[in-house]
Amino acid sequence: MVTATDGKEQRGAAKRFDWRGFDAYLFDIDGTLLHTRDGVHYESFLAAMEQLYGRKVGLEGIAVQGRTDPIILLDALEQAGICEAEGRRLLSAAISHMCAQVEARAHELRPELCEGVTKLLTELKRMGKLLGVTTGNVERIGWAKLKAAGIGEYFCFGSFSDRNETRIEIFRWGAEEARRRLGANAKVCFMGDTPADVAAAKACGFPVIAVATGIFPAEELAKGEPDMCIPDCETLWSYAR
Ligand SMILES: [Mg+2]
């Protein structure tokens, strides 16, 4: 594993992991590409729970980092006294409601790109790499954030939580889609900001670069033994080929 806190450590080890050598790069969205502090996505959960399940509840105490929208919603409902079976009965309607909410308020989205993201996406695209997103967001919300951030056009496809509910399934489908597009031997690499991203990529048997631009510090991410662990995307360029 390559771990860097300032981009200058372990250059020798970095040479053994050629981060430039992949055909496809699959990015988590929140905390990896961007941060949204506008509350639009968050409030869409609350609106859906009130509209579909008649519960005026929040997400207090519900883990959201590294988790997927349907699972967050079901957890919040359970905390509000709604069993999983009942939660699932209206799940697709609730997800649709969330998407409609976010799209109606898209002008309020204020995504902030993480350090070095634009340069990395631009360079990878210039190098002819296939770029995709693999995220716990549902599809319409994921694209709304990417579009609001001005980076939607870098990505050819996405693997979202309305197709697959768990992060491992989302990552596996994303890698398979990359190989459907590029061929069965295409080399795929994931990038993510949470231990869940690292674990999911490894469970699927793919390399993963952990980037500490979310809430998890590099030391915490390193415990999951990603192939590379860096403070932000900009740091990648400090590693010679
Ligand atoms: Mg994330």
PDB file of C-alpha atoms and ligand atoms in Angstrom:
ATOM      1  CA  MET A   1       0.000   0.000   0.000  1.00  0.00           C
ATOM      2  CA  VAL A   2       1.089   3.539  -0.688  1.00  0.00           C
ATOM      3  CA  THR A   3       0.318   6.001   2.064  1.00  0.00           C
ATOM      4  CA  ALA A   4       1.025   9.688   1.805  1.00  0.00           C
ATOM      5  CA  THR A   5       0.182  12.489   4.123  1.00  0.00           C
ATOM      6  CA  ASP A   6       2.046  15.145   2.217  1.00  0.00           C
ATOM      7  CA  GLY A   7       2.583  13.547  -1.177  1.00  0.00           C
ATOM      8  CA  LYS A   8       6.264  13.066  -0.592  1.00  0.00           C
ATOM      9  CA  GLU A   9       6.354   9.901   1.425  1.00  0.00           C
ATOM     10  CA  GLN A  10       7.054   6.446   0.118  1.00  0.00           C
ATOM     11  CA  ARG A  11       7.848   7.408  -3.454  1.00  0.00           C
ATOM     12  CA  GLY A  12       9.503   4.041  -3.964  1.00  0.00           C
ATOM     13  CA  ALA A  13       6.367   2.187  -2.991  1.00  0.00           C
ATOM     14  CA  ALA A  14       4.301   4.501  -5.190  1.00  0.00           C
ATOM     15  CA  LYS A  15       6.234   3.345  -8.216  1.00  0.00           C
ATOM     16  CA  ARG A  16       4.988  -0.161  -7.615  1.00  0.00           C
ATOM     17  CA  PHE A  17       1.397   0.995  -7.892  1.00  0.00           C
ATOM     18  CA  ASP A  18       1.055   2.651 -11.278  1.00  0.00           C
ATOM     19  CA  TRP A  19      -2.106   4.652 -10.718  1.00  0.00           C
ATOM     20  CA  ARG A  20      -1.951   5.906 -14.303  1.00  0.00           C
ATOM     21  CA  GLY A  21      -2.003   2.404 -15.736  1.00  0.00           C
ATOM     22  CA  PHE A  22      -5.739   1.662 -15.677  1.00  0.00           C
ATOM     23  CA  ASP A  23      -8.255   1.715 -18.506  1.00  0.00           C
ATOM     24  CA  ALA A  24     -11.213   2.777 -16.393  1.00  0.00           C
ATOM     25  CA  TYR A  25     -11.555   4.838 -13.218  1.00  0.00           C
ATOM     26  CA  LEU A  26     -14.697   4.560 -11.128  1.00  0.00           C
ATOM     27  CA  PHE A  27     -15.323   7.339  -8.626  1.00  0.00           C
ATOM     28  CA  ASP A  28     -17.472   7.583  -5.558  1.00  0.00           C
ATOM     29  CA  ILE A  29     -19.261  10.979  -5.553  1.00  0.00           C
ATOM     30  CA  ASP A  30     -19.756  12.419  -2.045  1.00  0.00           C
ATOM     31  CA  GLY A  31     -16.484  13.224  -0.322  1.00  0.00           C
ATOM     32  CA  THR A  32     -14.449  11.922  -3.263  1.00  0.00           C
ATOM     33  CA  LEU A  33     -15.442  14.206  -6.144  1.00  0.00           C
ATOM     34  CA  LEU A  34     -17.435  16.822  -4.287  1.00  0.00           C
ATOM     35  CA  HIS A  35     -19.122  18.003  -1.122  1.00  0.00           C
ATOM     36  CA  THR A  36     -22.664  19.304  -0.977  1.00  0.00           C
ATOM     37  CA  ARG A  37     -23.437  21.384   2.070  1.00  0.00           C
ATOM     38  CA  ASP A  38     -26.721  22.770   0.756  1.00  0.00           C
ATOM     39  CA  GLY A  39     -28.982  20.194   2.420  1.00  0.00           C
ATOM     40  CA  VAL A  40     -31.014  19.501  -0.738  1.00  0.00           C
ATOM     41  CA  HIS A  41     -30.262  15.775  -0.849  1.00  0.00           C
ATOM     42  CA  TYR A  42     -30.593  15.442   2.931  1.00  0.00           C
ATOM     43  CA  GLU A  43     -33.936  17.225   2.971  1.00  0.00           C
ATOM     44  CA  SER A  44     -35.225  14.998   0.176  1.00  0.00           C
ATOM     45  CA  PHE A  45     -35.039  12.057   2.613  1.00  0.00           C
ATOM     46  CA  LEU A  46     -37.163  13.967   5.118  1.00  0.00           C
ATOM     47  CA  ALA A  47     -39.678  15.043   2.490  1.00  0.00           C
ATOM     48  CA  ALA A  48     -40.039  11.468   1.198  1.00  0.00           C
ATOM     49  CA  MET A  49     -40.534  10.053   4.681  1.00  0.00           C
ATOM     50  CA  GLU A  50     -43.205  12.611   5.453  1.00  0.00           C
ATOM     51  CA  GLN A  51     -44.976  12.284   2.109  1.00  0.00           C
ATOM     52  CA  LEU A  52     -44.898   8.504   1.695  1.00  0.00           C
ATOM     53  CA  TYR A  53     -44.852   7.196   5.248  1.00  0.00           C
ATOM     54  CA  GLY A  54     -46.457  10.047   7.167  1.00  0.00           C
ATOM     55  CA  ARG A  55     -43.477  10.399   9.490  1.00  0.00           C
ATOM     56  CA  LYS A  56     -41.903  13.736  10.231  1.00  0.00           C
ATOM     57  CA  VAL A  57     -38.483  12.429  11.233  1.00  0.00           C
ATOM     58  CA  GLY A  58     -34.865  13.324  10.674  1.00  0.00           C
ATOM     59  CA  LEU A  59     -31.724  11.344  10.020  1.00  0.00           C
ATOM     60  CA  GLU A  60     -30.255  11.979  13.457  1.00  0.00           C
ATOM     61  CA  GLY A  61     -28.288   8.976  14.613  1.00  0.00           C
ATOM     62  CA  ILE A  62     -28.397   7.338  11.180  1.00  0.00           C
ATOM     63  CA  ALA A  63     -25.007   6.571   9.622  1.00  0.00           C
ATOM     64  CA  VAL A  64     -24.870   8.099   6.153  1.00  0.00           C
ATOM     65  CA  GLN A  65     -21.162   8.099   5.244  1.00  0.00           C
ATOM     66  CA  GLY A  66     -20.292   5.355   2.801  1.00  0.00           C
ATOM     67  CA  ARG A  67     -23.866   4.040   2.772  1.00  0.00           C
ATOM     68  CA  THR A  68     -26.492   3.951   0.070  1.00  0.00           C
ATOM     69  CA  ASP A  69     -29.667   6.010  -0.221  1.00  0.00           C
ATOM     70  CA  PRO A  70     -32.171   3.110   0.007  1.00  0.00           C
ATOM     71  CA  ILE A  71     -30.424   1.656   3.056  1.00  0.00           C
ATOM     72  CA  ILE A  72     -30.231   5.057   4.766  1.00  0.00           C
ATOM     73  CA  LEU A  73     -33.939   5.541   4.128  1.00  0.00           C
ATOM     74  CA  LEU A  74     -34.890   2.099   5.452  1.00  0.00           C
ATOM     75  CA  ASP A  75     -32.740   2.645   8.562  1.00  0.00           C
ATOM     76  CA  ALA A  76     -34.344   6.021   9.254  1.00  0.00           C
ATOM     77  CA  LEU A  77     -37.813   4.517   8.830  1.00  0.00           C
ATOM     78  CA  GLU A  78     -36.973   1.682  11.178  1.00  0.00           C
ATOM     79  CA  GLN A  79     -35.814   4.198  13.750  1.00  0.00           C
ATOM     80  CA  ALA A  80     -39.172   5.927  13.317  1.00  0.00           C
ATOM     81  CA  GLY A  81     -41.000   2.667  14.005  1.00  0.00           C
ATOM     82  CA  ILE A  82     -41.653   1.515  10.431  1.00  0.00           C
ATOM     83  CA  CYS A  83     -40.566  -2.060   9.784  1.00  0.00           C
ATOM     84  CA  GLU A  84     -38.446  -2.990   6.787  1.00  0.00           C
ATOM     85  CA  ALA A  85     -41.303  -4.751   4.979  1.00  0.00           C
ATOM     86  CA  GLU A  86     -43.454  -1.640   5.190  1.00  0.00           C
ATOM     87  CA  GLY A  87     -40.482   0.551   4.258  1.00  0.00           C
ATOM     88  CA  ARG A  88     -39.813  -1.549   1.184  1.00  0.00           C
ATOM     89  CA  ARG A  89     -43.436  -1.548   0.096  1.00  0.00           C
ATOM     90  CA  LEU A  90     -43.180   2.147  -0.750  1.00  0.00           C
ATOM     91  CA  LEU A  91     -39.436   2.297  -1.350  1.00  0.00           C
ATOM     92  CA  SER A  92     -39.452   2.928  -5.086  1.00  0.00           C
ATOM     93  CA  ALA A  93     -42.132   5.613  -4.702  1.00  0.00           C
ATOM     94  CA  ALA A  94     -40.078   7.210  -1.918  1.00  0.00           C
ATOM     95  CA  ILE A  95     -36.946   7.176  -4.063  1.00  0.00           C
ATOM     96  CA  SER A  96     -38.872   8.751  -6.951  1.00  0.00           C
ATOM     97  CA  HIS A  97     -40.133  11.423  -4.576  1.00  0.00           C
ATOM     98  CA  MET A  98     -36.575  12.139  -3.420  1.00  0.00           C
ATOM     99  CA  CYS A  99     -35.375  12.432  -7.012  1.00  0.00           C
ATOM    100  CA  ALA A 100     -38.205  14.795  -7.929  1.00  0.00           C
ATOM    101  CA  GLN A 101     -37.409  16.927  -4.881  1.00  0.00           C
ATOM    102  CA  VAL A 102     -33.723  17.200  -5.734  1.00  0.00           C
ATOM    103  CA  GLU A 103     -34.401  17.928  -9.406  1.00  0.00           C
ATOM    104  CA  ALA A 104     -36.956  20.605  -8.514  1.00  0.00           C
ATOM    105  CA  ARG A 105     -34.370  22.220  -6.235  1.00  0.00           C
ATOM    106  CA  ALA A 106     -31.365  21.622  -8.507  1.00  0.00           C
ATOM    107  CA  HIS A 107     -30.735  25.365  -8.645  1.00  0.00           C
ATOM    108  CA  GLU A 108     -30.130  25.253  -4.881  1.00  0.00           C
ATOM    109  CA  LEU A 109     -27.407  22.602  -5.136  1.00  0.00           C
ATOM    110  CA  ARG A 110     -24.038  24.080  -4.209  1.00  0.00           C
ATOM    111  CA  PRO A 111     -21.504  21.331  -4.773  1.00  0.00           C
ATOM    112  CA  GLU A 112     -17.887  22.125  -3.996  1.00  0.00           C
ATOM    113  CA  LEU A 113     -15.335  20.067  -5.883  1.00  0.00           C
ATOM    114  CA  CYS A 114     -12.679  18.325  -3.832  1.00  0.00           C
ATOM    115  CA  GLU A 115      -9.072  19.396  -4.222  1.00  0.00           C
ATOM    116  CA  GLY A 116      -7.535  18.397  -7.536  1.00  0.00           C
ATOM    117  CA  VAL A 117     -10.666  16.793  -9.011  1.00  0.00           C
ATOM    118  CA  THR A 118     -11.006  18.932 -12.145  1.00  0.00           C
ATOM    119  CA  LYS A 119      -7.372  18.465 -13.081  1.00  0.00           C
ATOM    120  CA  LEU A 120      -7.506  14.719 -12.502  1.00  0.00           C
ATOM    121  CA  LEU A 121     -10.694  14.234 -14.534  1.00  0.00           C
ATOM    122  CA  THR A 122      -9.381  16.437 -17.336  1.00  0.00           C
ATOM    123  CA  GLU A 123      -6.071  14.591 -17.537  1.00  0.00           C
ATOM    124  CA  LEU A 124      -7.610  11.119 -17.329  1.00  0.00           C
ATOM    125  CA  LYS A 125     -10.035  12.054 -20.103  1.00  0.00           C
ATOM    126  CA  ARG A 126      -7.158  13.419 -22.183  1.00  0.00           C
ATOM    127  CA  MET A 127      -5.340  10.126 -21.658  1.00  0.00           C
ATOM    128  CA  GLY A 128      -8.361   8.333 -23.160  1.00  0.00           C
ATOM    129  CA  LYS A 129      -9.513   6.675 -19.946  1.00  0.00           C
ATOM    130  CA  LEU A 130     -13.091   5.595 -19.364  1.00  0.00           C
ATOM    131  CA  LEU A 131     -14.590   7.413 -16.383  1.00  0.00           C
ATOM    132  CA  GLY A 132     -17.619   6.325 -14.390  1.00  0.00           C
ATOM    133  CA  VAL A 133     -19.218   6.912 -11.014  1.00  0.00           C
ATOM    134  CA  THR A 134     -19.988   4.213  -8.455  1.00  0.00           C
ATOM    135  CA  THR A 135     -22.019   5.739  -5.687  1.00  0.00           C
ATOM    136  CA  GLY A 136     -24.581   5.181  -2.979  1.00  0.00           C
ATOM    137  CA  ASN A 137     -26.658   7.985  -4.494  1.00  0.00           C
ATOM    138  CA  VAL A 138     -29.658   7.053  -6.586  1.00  0.00           C
ATOM    139  CA  GLU A 139     -29.182   7.809 -10.258  1.00  0.00           C
ATOM    140  CA  ARG A 140     -31.127  11.021 -10.786  1.00  0.00           C
ATOM    141  CA  ILE A 141     -29.693  12.590  -7.624  1.00  0.00           C
ATOM    142  CA  GLY A 142     -26.143  11.534  -8.491  1.00  0.00           C
ATOM    143  CA  TRP A 143     -26.344  13.080 -11.951  1.00  0.00           C
ATOM    144  CA  ALA A 144     -27.977  16.235 -10.550  1.00  0.00           C
ATOM    145  CA  LYS A 145     -24.999  16.766  -8.243  1.00  0.00           C
ATOM    146  CA  LEU A 146     -22.422  16.061 -10.962  1.00  0.00           C
ATOM    147  CA  LYS A 147     -24.195  18.391 -13.365  1.00  0.00           C
ATOM    148  CA  ALA A 148     -24.465  21.160 -10.745  1.00  0.00           C
ATOM    149  CA  ALA A 149     -20.735  20.758 -10.109  1.00  0.00           C
ATOM    150  CA  GLY A 150     -20.014  21.083 -13.836  1.00  0.00           C
ATOM    151  CA  ILE A 151     -18.361  17.645 -14.108  1.00  0.00           C
ATOM    152  CA  GLY A 152     -21.211  15.477 -15.421  1.00  0.00           C
ATOM    153  CA  GLU A 153     -19.782  15.332 -18.921  1.00  0.00           C
ATOM    154  CA  TYR A 154     -16.573  13.637 -17.840  1.00  0.00           C
ATOM    155  CA  PHE A 155     -18.488  10.477 -16.966  1.00  0.00           C
ATOM    156  CA  CYS A 156     -19.746   7.956 -19.517  1.00  0.00           C
ATOM    157  CA  PHE A 157     -21.845   5.946 -17.094  1.00  0.00           C
ATOM    158  CA  GLY A 158     -22.711   5.412 -13.470  1.00  0.00           C
ATOM    159  CA  SER A 159     -23.595   2.601 -11.114  1.00  0.00           C
ATOM    160  CA  PHE A 160     -26.150   3.817  -8.594  1.00  0.00           C
ATOM    161  CA  SER A 161     -28.148   2.555  -5.621  1.00  0.00           C
ATOM    162  CA  ASP A 162     -31.477   2.261  -7.376  1.00  0.00           C
ATOM    163  CA  ARG A 163     -30.087  -0.551  -9.547  1.00  0.00           C
ATOM    164  CA  ASN A 164     -28.153  -2.233  -6.743  1.00  0.00           C
ATOM    165  CA  GLU A 165     -28.695  -1.573  -3.069  1.00  0.00           C
ATOM    166  CA  THR A 166     -25.366  -2.442  -1.470  1.00  0.00           C
ATOM    167  CA  ARG A 167     -22.044  -0.774  -2.177  1.00  0.00           C
ATOM    168  CA  ILE A 168     -20.397  -4.051  -3.111  1.00  0.00           C
ATOM    169  CA  GLU A 169     -23.086  -4.756  -5.716  1.00  0.00           C
ATOM    170  CA  ILE A 170     -22.827  -1.174  -6.974  1.00  0.00           C
ATOM    171  CA  PHE A 171     -19.060  -1.472  -7.391  1.00  0.00           C
ATOM    172  CA  ARG A 172     -19.298  -4.903  -9.010  1.00  0.00           C
ATOM    173  CA  TRP A 173     -21.883  -3.710 -11.529  1.00  0.00           C
ATOM    174  CA  GLY A 174     -19.725  -0.645 -12.272  1.00  0.00           C
ATOM    175  CA  ALA A 175     -16.636  -2.752 -12.956  1.00  0.00           C
ATOM    176  CA  GLU A 176     -18.652  -5.120 -15.127  1.00  0.00           C
ATOM    177  CA  GLU A 177     -20.091  -2.202 -17.077  1.00  0.00           C
ATOM    178  CA  ALA A 178     -16.580  -0.813 -17.646  1.00  0.00           C
ATOM    179  CA  ARG A 179     -15.547  -4.207 -19.029  1.00  0.00           C
ATOM    180  CA  ARG A 180     -18.675  -4.466 -21.174  1.00  0.00           C
ATOM    181  CA  ARG A 181     -17.557  -1.217 -22.766  1.00  0.00           C
ATOM    182  CA  LEU A 182     -13.814  -1.829 -22.964  1.00  0.00           C
ATOM    183  CA  GLY A 183     -13.408  -5.582 -23.072  1.00  0.00           C
ATOM    184  CA  ALA A 184     -13.126  -8.344 -20.526  1.00  0.00           C
ATOM    185  CA  ASN A 185      -9.496  -7.636 -19.701  1.00  0.00           C
ATOM    186  CA  ALA A 186      -9.873  -3.909 -19.101  1.00  0.00           C
ATOM    187  CA  LYS A 187      -8.047  -2.733 -16.003  1.00  0.00           C
ATOM    188  CA  VAL A 188     -10.379  -1.025 -13.545  1.00  0.00           C
ATOM    189  CA  CYS A 189      -9.528   1.101 -10.516  1.00  0.00           C
ATOM    190  CA  PHE A 190     -11.848   2.579  -7.889  1.00  0.00           C
ATOM    191  CA  MET A 191     -11.501   5.833  -5.991  1.00  0.00           C
ATOM    192  CA  GLY A 192     -13.366   6.504  -2.761  1.00  0.00           C
ATOM    193  CA  ASP A 193     -13.269   8.389   0.518  1.00  0.00           C
ATOM    194  CA  THR A 194     -14.657   5.910   3.034  1.00  0.00           C
ATOM    195  CA  PRO A 195     -13.651   2.555   4.522  1.00  0.00           C
ATOM    196  CA  ALA A 196     -16.829   1.209   2.849  1.00  0.00           C
ATOM    197  CA  ASP A 197     -15.445   2.151  -0.578  1.00  0.00           C
ATOM    198  CA  VAL A 198     -12.135   0.456   0.145  1.00  0.00           C
ATOM    199  CA  ALA A 199     -13.868  -2.656   1.448  1.00  0.00           C
ATOM    200  CA  ALA A 200     -16.279  -2.824  -1.514  1.00  0.00           C
ATOM    201  CA  ALA A 201     -13.537  -2.513  -4.132  1.00  0.00           C
ATOM    202  CA  LYS A 202     -11.461  -5.169  -2.408  1.00  0.00           C
ATOM    203  CA  ALA A 203     -14.469  -7.471  -2.039  1.00  0.00           C
ATOM    204  CA  CYS A 204     -14.910  -7.225  -5.815  1.00  0.00           C
ATOM    205  CA  GLY A 205     -11.213  -7.893  -6.373  1.00  0.00           C
ATOM    206  CA  PHE A 206     -10.240  -4.495  -7.800  1.00  0.00           C
ATOM    207  CA  PRO A 207      -7.580  -1.951  -6.840  1.00  0.00           C
ATOM    208  CA  VAL A 208      -8.708   1.103  -4.910  1.00  0.00           C
ATOM    209  CA  ILE A 209      -7.252   4.515  -4.203  1.00  0.00           C
ATOM    210  CA  ALA A 210      -8.476   5.992  -0.929  1.00  0.00           C
ATOM    211  CA  VAL A 211      -8.634   9.757  -0.799  1.00  0.00           C
ATOM    212  CA  ALA A 212      -8.993  11.554   2.527  1.00  0.00           C
ATOM    213  CA  THR A 213     -11.182  14.421   1.309  1.00  0.00           C
ATOM    214  CA  GLY A 214     -14.254  13.102   3.134  1.00  0.00           C
ATOM    215  CA  ILE A 215     -14.636  12.754   6.893  1.00  0.00           C
ATOM    216  CA  PHE A 216     -12.160   9.894   7.269  1.00  0.00           C
ATOM    217  CA  PRO A 217      -8.498  10.778   7.825  1.00  0.00           C
ATOM    218  CA  ALA A 218      -5.850   8.955   5.798  1.00  0.00           C
ATOM    219  CA  GLU A 219      -4.764   6.968   8.866  1.00  0.00           C
ATOM    220  CA  GLU A 220      -8.280   5.582   9.228  1.00  0.00           C
ATOM    221  CA  LEU A 221      -8.602   4.753   5.526  1.00  0.00           C
ATOM    222  CA  ALA A 222      -5.198   3.076   5.541  1.00  0.00           C
ATOM    223  CA  LYS A 223      -6.471   0.461   7.978  1.00  0.00           C
ATOM    224  CA  GLY A 224      -8.556  -1.035   5.166  1.00  0.00           C
ATOM    225  CA  GLU A 225      -5.359  -1.470   3.140  1.00  0.00           C
ATOM    226  CA  PRO A 226      -6.245   0.361  -0.059  1.00  0.00           C
ATOM    227  CA  ASP A 227      -3.644   0.148  -2.811  1.00  0.00           C
ATOM    228  CA  MET A 228      -2.947   3.818  -2.373  1.00  0.00           C
ATOM    229  CA  CYS A 229      -3.990   6.277   0.328  1.00  0.00           C
ATOM    230  CA  ILE A 230      -3.661   9.997  -0.333  1.00  0.00           C
ATOM    231  CA  PRO A 231      -4.834  13.269   1.212  1.00  0.00           C
ATOM    232  CA  ASP A 232      -6.464  14.519  -2.013  1.00  0.00           C
ATOM    233  CA  CYS A 233      -6.491  13.932  -5.783  1.00  0.00           C
ATOM    234  CA  GLU A 234      -3.927  16.636  -6.422  1.00  0.00           C
ATOM    235  CA  THR A 235      -1.382  14.531  -4.527  1.00  0.00           C
ATOM    236  CA  LEU A 236      -1.463  11.868  -7.250  1.00  0.00           C
ATOM    237  CA  TRP A 237       0.605  14.067  -9.525  1.00  0.00           C
ATOM    238  CA  SER A 238       3.473  14.094  -7.048  1.00  0.00           C
ATOM    239  CA  TYR A 239       4.038  10.422  -7.775  1.00  0.00           C
ATOM    240  CA  ALA A 240       6.341   9.866 -10.693  1.00  0.00           C
ATOM    241  CA  ARG A 241       5.358   7.153 -13.081  1.00  0.00           C
TER     242      ARG A 241
HETATM  243 MG    MG B   1     -18.180   9.053  -0.318  1.00  0.00          MG
END
